[in-house]
Short mmCIF file of C-alpha atoms and ligand atoms in Angstrom, two decimals:
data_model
loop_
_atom_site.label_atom_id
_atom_site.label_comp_id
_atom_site.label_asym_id
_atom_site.label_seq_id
_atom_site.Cartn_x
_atom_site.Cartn_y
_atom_site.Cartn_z
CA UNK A 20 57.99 -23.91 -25.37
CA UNK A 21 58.15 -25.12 -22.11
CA UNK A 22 59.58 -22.06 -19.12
CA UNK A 23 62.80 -23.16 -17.77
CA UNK A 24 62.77 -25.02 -14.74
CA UNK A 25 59.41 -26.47 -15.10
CA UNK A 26 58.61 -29.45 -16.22
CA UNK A 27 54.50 -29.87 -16.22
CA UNK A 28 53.25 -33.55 -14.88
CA UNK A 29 52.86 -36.63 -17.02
CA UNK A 30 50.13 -38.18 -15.28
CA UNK A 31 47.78 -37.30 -12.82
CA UNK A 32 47.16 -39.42 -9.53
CA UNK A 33 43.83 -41.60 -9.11
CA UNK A 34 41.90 -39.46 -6.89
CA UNK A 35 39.03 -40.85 -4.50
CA UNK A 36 36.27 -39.69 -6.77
CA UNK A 37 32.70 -41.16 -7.70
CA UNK A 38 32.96 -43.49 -10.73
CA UNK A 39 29.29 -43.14 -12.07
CA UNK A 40 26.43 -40.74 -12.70
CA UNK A 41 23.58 -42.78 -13.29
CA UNK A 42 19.87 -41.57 -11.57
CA UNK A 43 17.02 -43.28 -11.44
CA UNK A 44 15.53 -40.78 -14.65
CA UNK A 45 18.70 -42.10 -16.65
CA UNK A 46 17.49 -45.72 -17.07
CA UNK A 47 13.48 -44.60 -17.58
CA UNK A 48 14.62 -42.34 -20.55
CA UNK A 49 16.93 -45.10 -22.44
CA UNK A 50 13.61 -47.66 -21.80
CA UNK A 51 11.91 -44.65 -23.60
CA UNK A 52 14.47 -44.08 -26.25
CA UNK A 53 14.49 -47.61 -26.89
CA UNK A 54 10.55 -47.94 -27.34
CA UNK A 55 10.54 -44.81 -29.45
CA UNK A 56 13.08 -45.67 -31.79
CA UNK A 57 10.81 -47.65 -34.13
CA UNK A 58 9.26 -44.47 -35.08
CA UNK A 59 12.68 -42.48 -35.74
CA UNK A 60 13.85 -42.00 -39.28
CA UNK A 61 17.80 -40.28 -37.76
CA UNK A 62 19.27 -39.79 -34.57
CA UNK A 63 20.91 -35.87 -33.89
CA UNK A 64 23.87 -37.80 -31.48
CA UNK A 65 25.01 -34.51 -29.68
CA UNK A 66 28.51 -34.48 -27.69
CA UNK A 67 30.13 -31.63 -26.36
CA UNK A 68 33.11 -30.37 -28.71
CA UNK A 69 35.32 -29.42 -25.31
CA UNK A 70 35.50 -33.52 -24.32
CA UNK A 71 34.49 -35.09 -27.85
CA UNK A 72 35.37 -38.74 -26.43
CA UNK A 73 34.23 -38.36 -22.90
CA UNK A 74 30.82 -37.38 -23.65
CA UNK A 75 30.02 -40.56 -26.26
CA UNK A 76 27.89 -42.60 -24.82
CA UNK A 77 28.21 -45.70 -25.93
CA UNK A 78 25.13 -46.72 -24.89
CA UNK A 79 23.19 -45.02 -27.50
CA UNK A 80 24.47 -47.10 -30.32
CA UNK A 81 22.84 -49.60 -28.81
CA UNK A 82 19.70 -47.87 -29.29
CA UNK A 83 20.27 -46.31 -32.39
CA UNK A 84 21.14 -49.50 -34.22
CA UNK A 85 21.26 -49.08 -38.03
CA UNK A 86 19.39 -46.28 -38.04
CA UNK A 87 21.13 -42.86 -39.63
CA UNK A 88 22.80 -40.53 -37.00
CA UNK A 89 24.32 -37.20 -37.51
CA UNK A 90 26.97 -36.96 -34.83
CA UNK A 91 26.55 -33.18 -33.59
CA UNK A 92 29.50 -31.60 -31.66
CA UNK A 93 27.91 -28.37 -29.79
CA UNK A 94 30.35 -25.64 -28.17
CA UNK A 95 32.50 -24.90 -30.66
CA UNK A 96 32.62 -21.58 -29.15
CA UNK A 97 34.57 -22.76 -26.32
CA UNK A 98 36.25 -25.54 -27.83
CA UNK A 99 39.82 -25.80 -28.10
CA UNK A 100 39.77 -28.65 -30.18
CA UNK A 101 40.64 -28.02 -34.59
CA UNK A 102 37.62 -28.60 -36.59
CA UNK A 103 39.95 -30.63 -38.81
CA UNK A 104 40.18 -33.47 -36.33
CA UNK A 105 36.48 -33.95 -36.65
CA UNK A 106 37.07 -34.35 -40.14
CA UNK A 107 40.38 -37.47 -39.26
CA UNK A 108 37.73 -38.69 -36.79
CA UNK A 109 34.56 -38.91 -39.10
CA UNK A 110 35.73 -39.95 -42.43
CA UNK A 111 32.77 -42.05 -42.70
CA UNK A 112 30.10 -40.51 -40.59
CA UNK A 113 27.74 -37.57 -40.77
CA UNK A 114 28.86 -35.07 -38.01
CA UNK A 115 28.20 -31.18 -37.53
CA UNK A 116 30.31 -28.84 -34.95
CA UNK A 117 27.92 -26.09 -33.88
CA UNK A 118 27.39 -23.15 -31.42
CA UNK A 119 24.01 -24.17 -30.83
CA UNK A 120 23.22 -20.26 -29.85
CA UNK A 121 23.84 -19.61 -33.83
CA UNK A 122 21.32 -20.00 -36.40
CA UNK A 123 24.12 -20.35 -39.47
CA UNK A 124 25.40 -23.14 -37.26
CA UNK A 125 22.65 -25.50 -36.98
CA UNK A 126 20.86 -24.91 -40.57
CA UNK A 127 23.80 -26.76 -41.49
CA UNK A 128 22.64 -30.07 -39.31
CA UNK A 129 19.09 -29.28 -41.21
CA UNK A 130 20.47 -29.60 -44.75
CA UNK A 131 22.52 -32.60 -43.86
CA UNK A 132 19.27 -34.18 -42.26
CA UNK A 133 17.51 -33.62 -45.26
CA UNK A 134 19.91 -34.71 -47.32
CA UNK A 135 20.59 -38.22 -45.23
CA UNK A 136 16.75 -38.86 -46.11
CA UNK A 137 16.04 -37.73 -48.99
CA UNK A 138 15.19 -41.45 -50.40
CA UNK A 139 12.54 -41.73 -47.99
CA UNK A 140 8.94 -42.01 -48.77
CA UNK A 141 6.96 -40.36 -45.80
CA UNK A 142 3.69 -38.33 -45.71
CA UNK A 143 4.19 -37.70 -41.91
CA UNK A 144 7.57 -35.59 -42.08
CA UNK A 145 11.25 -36.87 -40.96
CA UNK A 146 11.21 -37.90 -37.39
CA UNK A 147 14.56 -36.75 -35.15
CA UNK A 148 15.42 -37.88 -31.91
CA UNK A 149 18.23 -36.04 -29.74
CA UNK A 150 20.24 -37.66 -27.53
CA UNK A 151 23.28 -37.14 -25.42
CA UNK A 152 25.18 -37.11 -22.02
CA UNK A 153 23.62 -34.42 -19.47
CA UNK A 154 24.26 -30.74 -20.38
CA UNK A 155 26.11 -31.20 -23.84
CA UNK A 156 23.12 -28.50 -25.59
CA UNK A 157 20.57 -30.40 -26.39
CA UNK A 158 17.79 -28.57 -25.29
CA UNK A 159 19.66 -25.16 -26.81
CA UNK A 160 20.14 -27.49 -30.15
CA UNK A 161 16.48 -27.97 -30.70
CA UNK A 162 15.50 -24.30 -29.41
CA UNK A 163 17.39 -22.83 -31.90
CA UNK A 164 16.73 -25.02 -35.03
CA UNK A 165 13.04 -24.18 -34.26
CA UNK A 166 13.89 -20.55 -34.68
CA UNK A 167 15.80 -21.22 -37.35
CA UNK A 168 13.09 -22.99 -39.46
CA UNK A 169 9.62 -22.13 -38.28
CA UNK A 170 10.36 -18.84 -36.31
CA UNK A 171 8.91 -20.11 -33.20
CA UNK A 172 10.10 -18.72 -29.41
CA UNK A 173 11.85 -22.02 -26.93
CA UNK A 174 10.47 -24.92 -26.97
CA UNK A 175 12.67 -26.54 -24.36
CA UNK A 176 13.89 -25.61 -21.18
CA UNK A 177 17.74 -25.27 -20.75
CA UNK A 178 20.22 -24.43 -18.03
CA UNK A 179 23.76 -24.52 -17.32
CA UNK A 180 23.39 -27.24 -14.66
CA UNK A 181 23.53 -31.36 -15.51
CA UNK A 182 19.84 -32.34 -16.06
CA UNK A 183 17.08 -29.84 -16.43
CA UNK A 184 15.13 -32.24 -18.78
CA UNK A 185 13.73 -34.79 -17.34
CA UNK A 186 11.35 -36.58 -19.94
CA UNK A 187 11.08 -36.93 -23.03
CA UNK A 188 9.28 -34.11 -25.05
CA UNK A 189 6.11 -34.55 -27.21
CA UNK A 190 7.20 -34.11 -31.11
CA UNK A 191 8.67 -30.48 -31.75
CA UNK A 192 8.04 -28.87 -35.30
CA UNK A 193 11.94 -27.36 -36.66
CA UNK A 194 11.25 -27.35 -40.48
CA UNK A 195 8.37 -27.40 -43.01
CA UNK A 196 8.42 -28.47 -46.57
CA UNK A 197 9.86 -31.01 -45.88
CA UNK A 198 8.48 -31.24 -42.24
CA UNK A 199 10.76 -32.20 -39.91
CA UNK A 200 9.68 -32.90 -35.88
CA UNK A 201 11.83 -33.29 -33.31
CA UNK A 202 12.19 -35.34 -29.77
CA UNK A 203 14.31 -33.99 -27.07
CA UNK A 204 15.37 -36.37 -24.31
CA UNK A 205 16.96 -36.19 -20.70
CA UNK A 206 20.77 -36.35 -20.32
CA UNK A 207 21.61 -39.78 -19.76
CA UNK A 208 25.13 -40.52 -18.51
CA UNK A 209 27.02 -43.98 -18.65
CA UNK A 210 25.32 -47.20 -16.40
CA UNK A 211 28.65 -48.33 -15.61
CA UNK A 212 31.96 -47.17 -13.80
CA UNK A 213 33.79 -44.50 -15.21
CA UNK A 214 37.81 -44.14 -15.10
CA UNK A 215 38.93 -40.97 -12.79
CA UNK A 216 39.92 -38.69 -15.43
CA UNK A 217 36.38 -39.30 -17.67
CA UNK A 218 34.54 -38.51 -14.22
CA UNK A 219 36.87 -34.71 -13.62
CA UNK A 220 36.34 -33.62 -17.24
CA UNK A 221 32.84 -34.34 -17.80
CA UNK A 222 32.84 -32.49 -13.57
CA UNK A 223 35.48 -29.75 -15.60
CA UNK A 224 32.50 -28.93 -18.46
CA UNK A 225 29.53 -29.09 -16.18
CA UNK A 226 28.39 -32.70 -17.42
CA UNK A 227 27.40 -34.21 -14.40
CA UNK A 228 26.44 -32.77 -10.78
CA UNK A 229 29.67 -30.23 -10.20
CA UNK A 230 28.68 -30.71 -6.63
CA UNK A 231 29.77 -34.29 -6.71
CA UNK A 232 33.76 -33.99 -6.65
CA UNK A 233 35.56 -31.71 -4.46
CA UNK A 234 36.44 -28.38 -6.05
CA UNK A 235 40.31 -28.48 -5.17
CA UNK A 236 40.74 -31.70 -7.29
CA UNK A 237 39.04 -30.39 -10.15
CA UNK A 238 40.90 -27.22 -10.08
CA UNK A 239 43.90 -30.06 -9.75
CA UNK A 240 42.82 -31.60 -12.62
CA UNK A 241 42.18 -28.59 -14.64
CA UNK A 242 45.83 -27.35 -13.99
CA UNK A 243 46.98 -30.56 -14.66
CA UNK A 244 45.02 -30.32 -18.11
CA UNK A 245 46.41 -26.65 -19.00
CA UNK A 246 49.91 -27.50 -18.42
CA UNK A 247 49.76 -30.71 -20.73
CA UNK A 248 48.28 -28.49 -23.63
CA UNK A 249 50.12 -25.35 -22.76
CA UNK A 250 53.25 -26.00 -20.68
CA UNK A 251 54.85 -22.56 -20.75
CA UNK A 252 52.01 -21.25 -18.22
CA UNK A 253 50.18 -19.47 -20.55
CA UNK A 254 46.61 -20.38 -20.07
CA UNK A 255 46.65 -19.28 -16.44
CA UNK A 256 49.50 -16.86 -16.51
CA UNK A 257 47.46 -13.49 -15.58
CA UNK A 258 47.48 -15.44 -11.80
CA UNK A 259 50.64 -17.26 -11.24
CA UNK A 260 53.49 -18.66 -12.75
CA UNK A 261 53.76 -21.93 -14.20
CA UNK A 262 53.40 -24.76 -11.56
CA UNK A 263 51.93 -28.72 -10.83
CA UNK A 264 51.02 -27.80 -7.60
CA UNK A 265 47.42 -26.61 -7.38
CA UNK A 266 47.53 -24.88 -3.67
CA UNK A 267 50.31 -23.23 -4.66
CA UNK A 268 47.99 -21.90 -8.22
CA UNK A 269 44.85 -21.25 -5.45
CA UNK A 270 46.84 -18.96 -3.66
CA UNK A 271 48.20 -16.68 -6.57
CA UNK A 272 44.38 -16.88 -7.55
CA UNK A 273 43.08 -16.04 -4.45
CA UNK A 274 45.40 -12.90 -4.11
CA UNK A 275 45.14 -11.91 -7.96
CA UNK A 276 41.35 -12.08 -7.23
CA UNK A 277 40.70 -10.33 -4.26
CA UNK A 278 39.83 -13.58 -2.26
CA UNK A 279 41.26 -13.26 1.09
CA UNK A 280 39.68 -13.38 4.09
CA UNK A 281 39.97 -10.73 6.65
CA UNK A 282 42.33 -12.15 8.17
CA UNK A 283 44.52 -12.21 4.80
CA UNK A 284 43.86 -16.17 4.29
CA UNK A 285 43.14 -17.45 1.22
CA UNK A 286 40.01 -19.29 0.25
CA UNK A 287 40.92 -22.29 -1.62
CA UNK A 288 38.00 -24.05 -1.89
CA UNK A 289 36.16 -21.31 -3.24
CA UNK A 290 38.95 -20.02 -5.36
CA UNK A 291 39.05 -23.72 -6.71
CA UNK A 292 34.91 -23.43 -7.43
CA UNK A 293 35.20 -20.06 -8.72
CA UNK A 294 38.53 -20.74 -11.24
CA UNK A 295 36.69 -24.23 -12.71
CA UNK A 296 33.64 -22.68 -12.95
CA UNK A 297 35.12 -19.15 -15.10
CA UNK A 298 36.88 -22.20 -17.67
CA UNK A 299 33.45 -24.20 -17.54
CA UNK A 300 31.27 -20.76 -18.57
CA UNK A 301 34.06 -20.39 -20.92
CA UNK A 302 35.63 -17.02 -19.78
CA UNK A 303 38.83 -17.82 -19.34
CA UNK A 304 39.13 -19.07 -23.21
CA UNK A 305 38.69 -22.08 -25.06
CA UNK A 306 39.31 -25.58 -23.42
CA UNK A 307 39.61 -29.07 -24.79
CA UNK A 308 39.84 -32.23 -22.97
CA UNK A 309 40.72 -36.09 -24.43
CA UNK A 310 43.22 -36.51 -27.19
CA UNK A 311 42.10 -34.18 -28.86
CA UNK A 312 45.06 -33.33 -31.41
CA UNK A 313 45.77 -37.21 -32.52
CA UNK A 314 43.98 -38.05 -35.63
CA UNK A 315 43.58 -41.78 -34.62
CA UNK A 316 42.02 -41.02 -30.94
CA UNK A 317 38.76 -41.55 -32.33
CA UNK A 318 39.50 -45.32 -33.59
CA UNK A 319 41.68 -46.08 -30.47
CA UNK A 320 38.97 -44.77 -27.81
CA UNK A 321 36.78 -47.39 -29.49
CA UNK A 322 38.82 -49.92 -29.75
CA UNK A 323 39.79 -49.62 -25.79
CA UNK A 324 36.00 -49.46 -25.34
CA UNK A 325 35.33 -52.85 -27.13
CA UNK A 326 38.45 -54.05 -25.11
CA UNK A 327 36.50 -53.16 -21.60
CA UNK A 328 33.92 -54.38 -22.56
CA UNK A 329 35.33 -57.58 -23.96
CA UNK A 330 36.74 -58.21 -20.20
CA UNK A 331 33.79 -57.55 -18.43
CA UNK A 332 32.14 -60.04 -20.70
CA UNK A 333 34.63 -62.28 -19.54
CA UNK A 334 34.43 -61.92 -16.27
CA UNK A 335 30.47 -62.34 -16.35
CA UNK A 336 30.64 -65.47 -17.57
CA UNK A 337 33.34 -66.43 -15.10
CA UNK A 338 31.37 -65.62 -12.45
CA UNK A 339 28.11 -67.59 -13.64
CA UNK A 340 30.75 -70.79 -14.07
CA UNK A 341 31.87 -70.54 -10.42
CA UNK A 342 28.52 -70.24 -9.47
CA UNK A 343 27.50 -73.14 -11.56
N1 GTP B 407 28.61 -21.21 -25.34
C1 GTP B 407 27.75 -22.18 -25.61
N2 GTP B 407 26.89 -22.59 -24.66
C2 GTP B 407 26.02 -23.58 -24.97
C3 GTP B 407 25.99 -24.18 -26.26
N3 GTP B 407 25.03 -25.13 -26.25
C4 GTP B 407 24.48 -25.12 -25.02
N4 GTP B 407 25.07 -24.18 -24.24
C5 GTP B 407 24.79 -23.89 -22.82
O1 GTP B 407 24.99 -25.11 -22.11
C6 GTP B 407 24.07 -25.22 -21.03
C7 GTP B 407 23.31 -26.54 -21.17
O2 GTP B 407 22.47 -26.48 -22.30
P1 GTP B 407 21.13 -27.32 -22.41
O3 GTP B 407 20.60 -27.08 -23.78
O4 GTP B 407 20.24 -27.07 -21.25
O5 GTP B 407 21.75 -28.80 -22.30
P2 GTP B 407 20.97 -30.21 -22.28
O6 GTP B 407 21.86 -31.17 -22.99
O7 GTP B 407 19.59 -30.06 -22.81
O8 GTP B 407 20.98 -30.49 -20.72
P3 GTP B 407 20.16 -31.61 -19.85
O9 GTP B 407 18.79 -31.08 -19.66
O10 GTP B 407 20.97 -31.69 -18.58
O11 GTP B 407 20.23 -32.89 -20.58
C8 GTP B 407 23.16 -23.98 -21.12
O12 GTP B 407 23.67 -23.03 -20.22
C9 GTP B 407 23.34 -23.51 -22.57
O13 GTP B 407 23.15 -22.12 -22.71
C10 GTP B 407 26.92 -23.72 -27.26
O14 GTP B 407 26.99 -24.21 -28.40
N5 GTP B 407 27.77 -22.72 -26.87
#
């Protein structure tokens, strides 16, 4: 129920932020990926279940071809998003939605694995490479299913900044009888431009640098994002009362929060760091991002995807002709 009076926004205004993420350790690990696929019997796909379309990477199913994939959403702890759209989404696909801090959650991914090669003839074990967009838990993923199975300490480092791996890792042991060995890989974001709203969620969730787009319009974005899902005020209520306008939301914050300087001004950019950052860590409840509550997001995402790509296709060729 929306509070009388306010009416949250419909659409939020292109900002002036970067449209890609792509560093130089980005294209060496999908040359990598791509070599090493040959010797990869399944593919653990992970995406983070706060922005399940924003961090596919459609690149990977490039590389991962025909071979089997287990889509993996990690977070579920601070996902907003119902398990049961997973279900709409993948009526025809192996997927798993972990916490990848939680043993339970992952054996799950183990007994699917097994059971998605259980035809195969191998003396050398099942082979597993991880892949996904910077951040989404990779690193945590394969930690913990090494605890899991073989009772072994870390294996990978992990962080709660974009891109701590930076190569790929040599095979990891996560099960015997049957073995199973695992790769982890670096975060590798999208080659090509992003839209403005992809860019501030995967900046809202900590998938790329958070340094790269100005605090106050992710804090924007993020209120922007609240009021859509909740437009009574609710999810930011213990600061201000409902509202679009974000300095307005700063400065409740900022007083709420003790962040005034001596003077008695409030510190907006920091407030704006500070509020993204307590959603991001998860402490100020569960988020979601995308359409997350339409059973047929999955299908349409794809099909604008093809579409884009379609045009760009298009005008390639274009291009070469005037050239020609
Ligand atoms: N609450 C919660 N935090 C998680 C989960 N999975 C990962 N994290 C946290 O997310 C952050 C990133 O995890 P990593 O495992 O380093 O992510 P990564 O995908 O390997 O990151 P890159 O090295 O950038 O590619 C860390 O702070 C983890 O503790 C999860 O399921 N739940």
């Amino acid at each position: 129920m929306a509070t009388a009076g306010f009416i949250p926004r419909t659409c939020f205004p292109a900002p002036t932020v970067p449209r890609a993420y792509f560093l130089g350790h980005h294209a060496k690990a999908i040359r990598k990926m791509r070599e090493l696929t040959a010797e990869i019997d399944l593919i653990y796909e992970v995406r983070d279940a706060r922005a399940p379309l924003s961090t596919r990477n459609m690149v990977f199913d490039s590389i991962i071809g025909a071979k089997p994939r287990v889509v993996v959403y990690t977070k579920k702890d601070l996902s907003a998003v119902n398990p049961d759209i997973f279900r709409a989404w993948h009526s025809r696909e192996r997927y798993c939605v972990v916490n990848t801090h939680d043993h339970t959650s992952v054996r799950r991914l183990v007994s699917v694995s097994k059971e998605l090669c259980s035809n195969r003839e191998s003396f050398s074990g099942l082979r597993v490479m991880i892949m996904g967009m910077p951040n989404v838990g990779k690193s945590s993923l394969l930690n913990t299913l090494r605890h899991a199975g073989v009772g072994r300490r870390k294996a990978a480092k992990t962080g709660a900044l974009a891109g701590v791996t930076r190569n790929i890792s040599s095979y990891v042991k996560i099960h015997e009888e049957p073995d199973i060995f695992v790769y982890d890989t670096p975060g590798v974001s999208l080659p090509k431009t992003i839209n403005a709203e992809t860019m501030l969620t995967l900046s809202t969730i900590g998938s790329i640098n958070v340094g790269l787009i100005d605090p106050t319009i992710q804090a924007d974005y993020l209120l922007y994002q609240l009021n859509l899902v909740n437009p009574d005020g609710s999810l930011y209520n213990k600061y201000s009362p409902p509202t679009n306008d974000v300095e307005d939301f700063l400065t409740s914050y900022c007083i709420r929060m003790h962040r005034l300087s001596k003077r008695g001004y409030p510190d907006l950019l920091g407030a704006a760091a500070h509020w993204v950052d307590r959603w991001r860590k998860g402490l100020e409840g569960k988020i979601a991002f995308d359409d997350f509550r339409n059973p047929n997001a999955y299908k349409e995402w794809e099909a604008a995807q093809d579409e884009r790509r379609r045009k760009e296709r298009g005008q390639q060729s274009d291009q070469k002709f005037r050239v020609a």
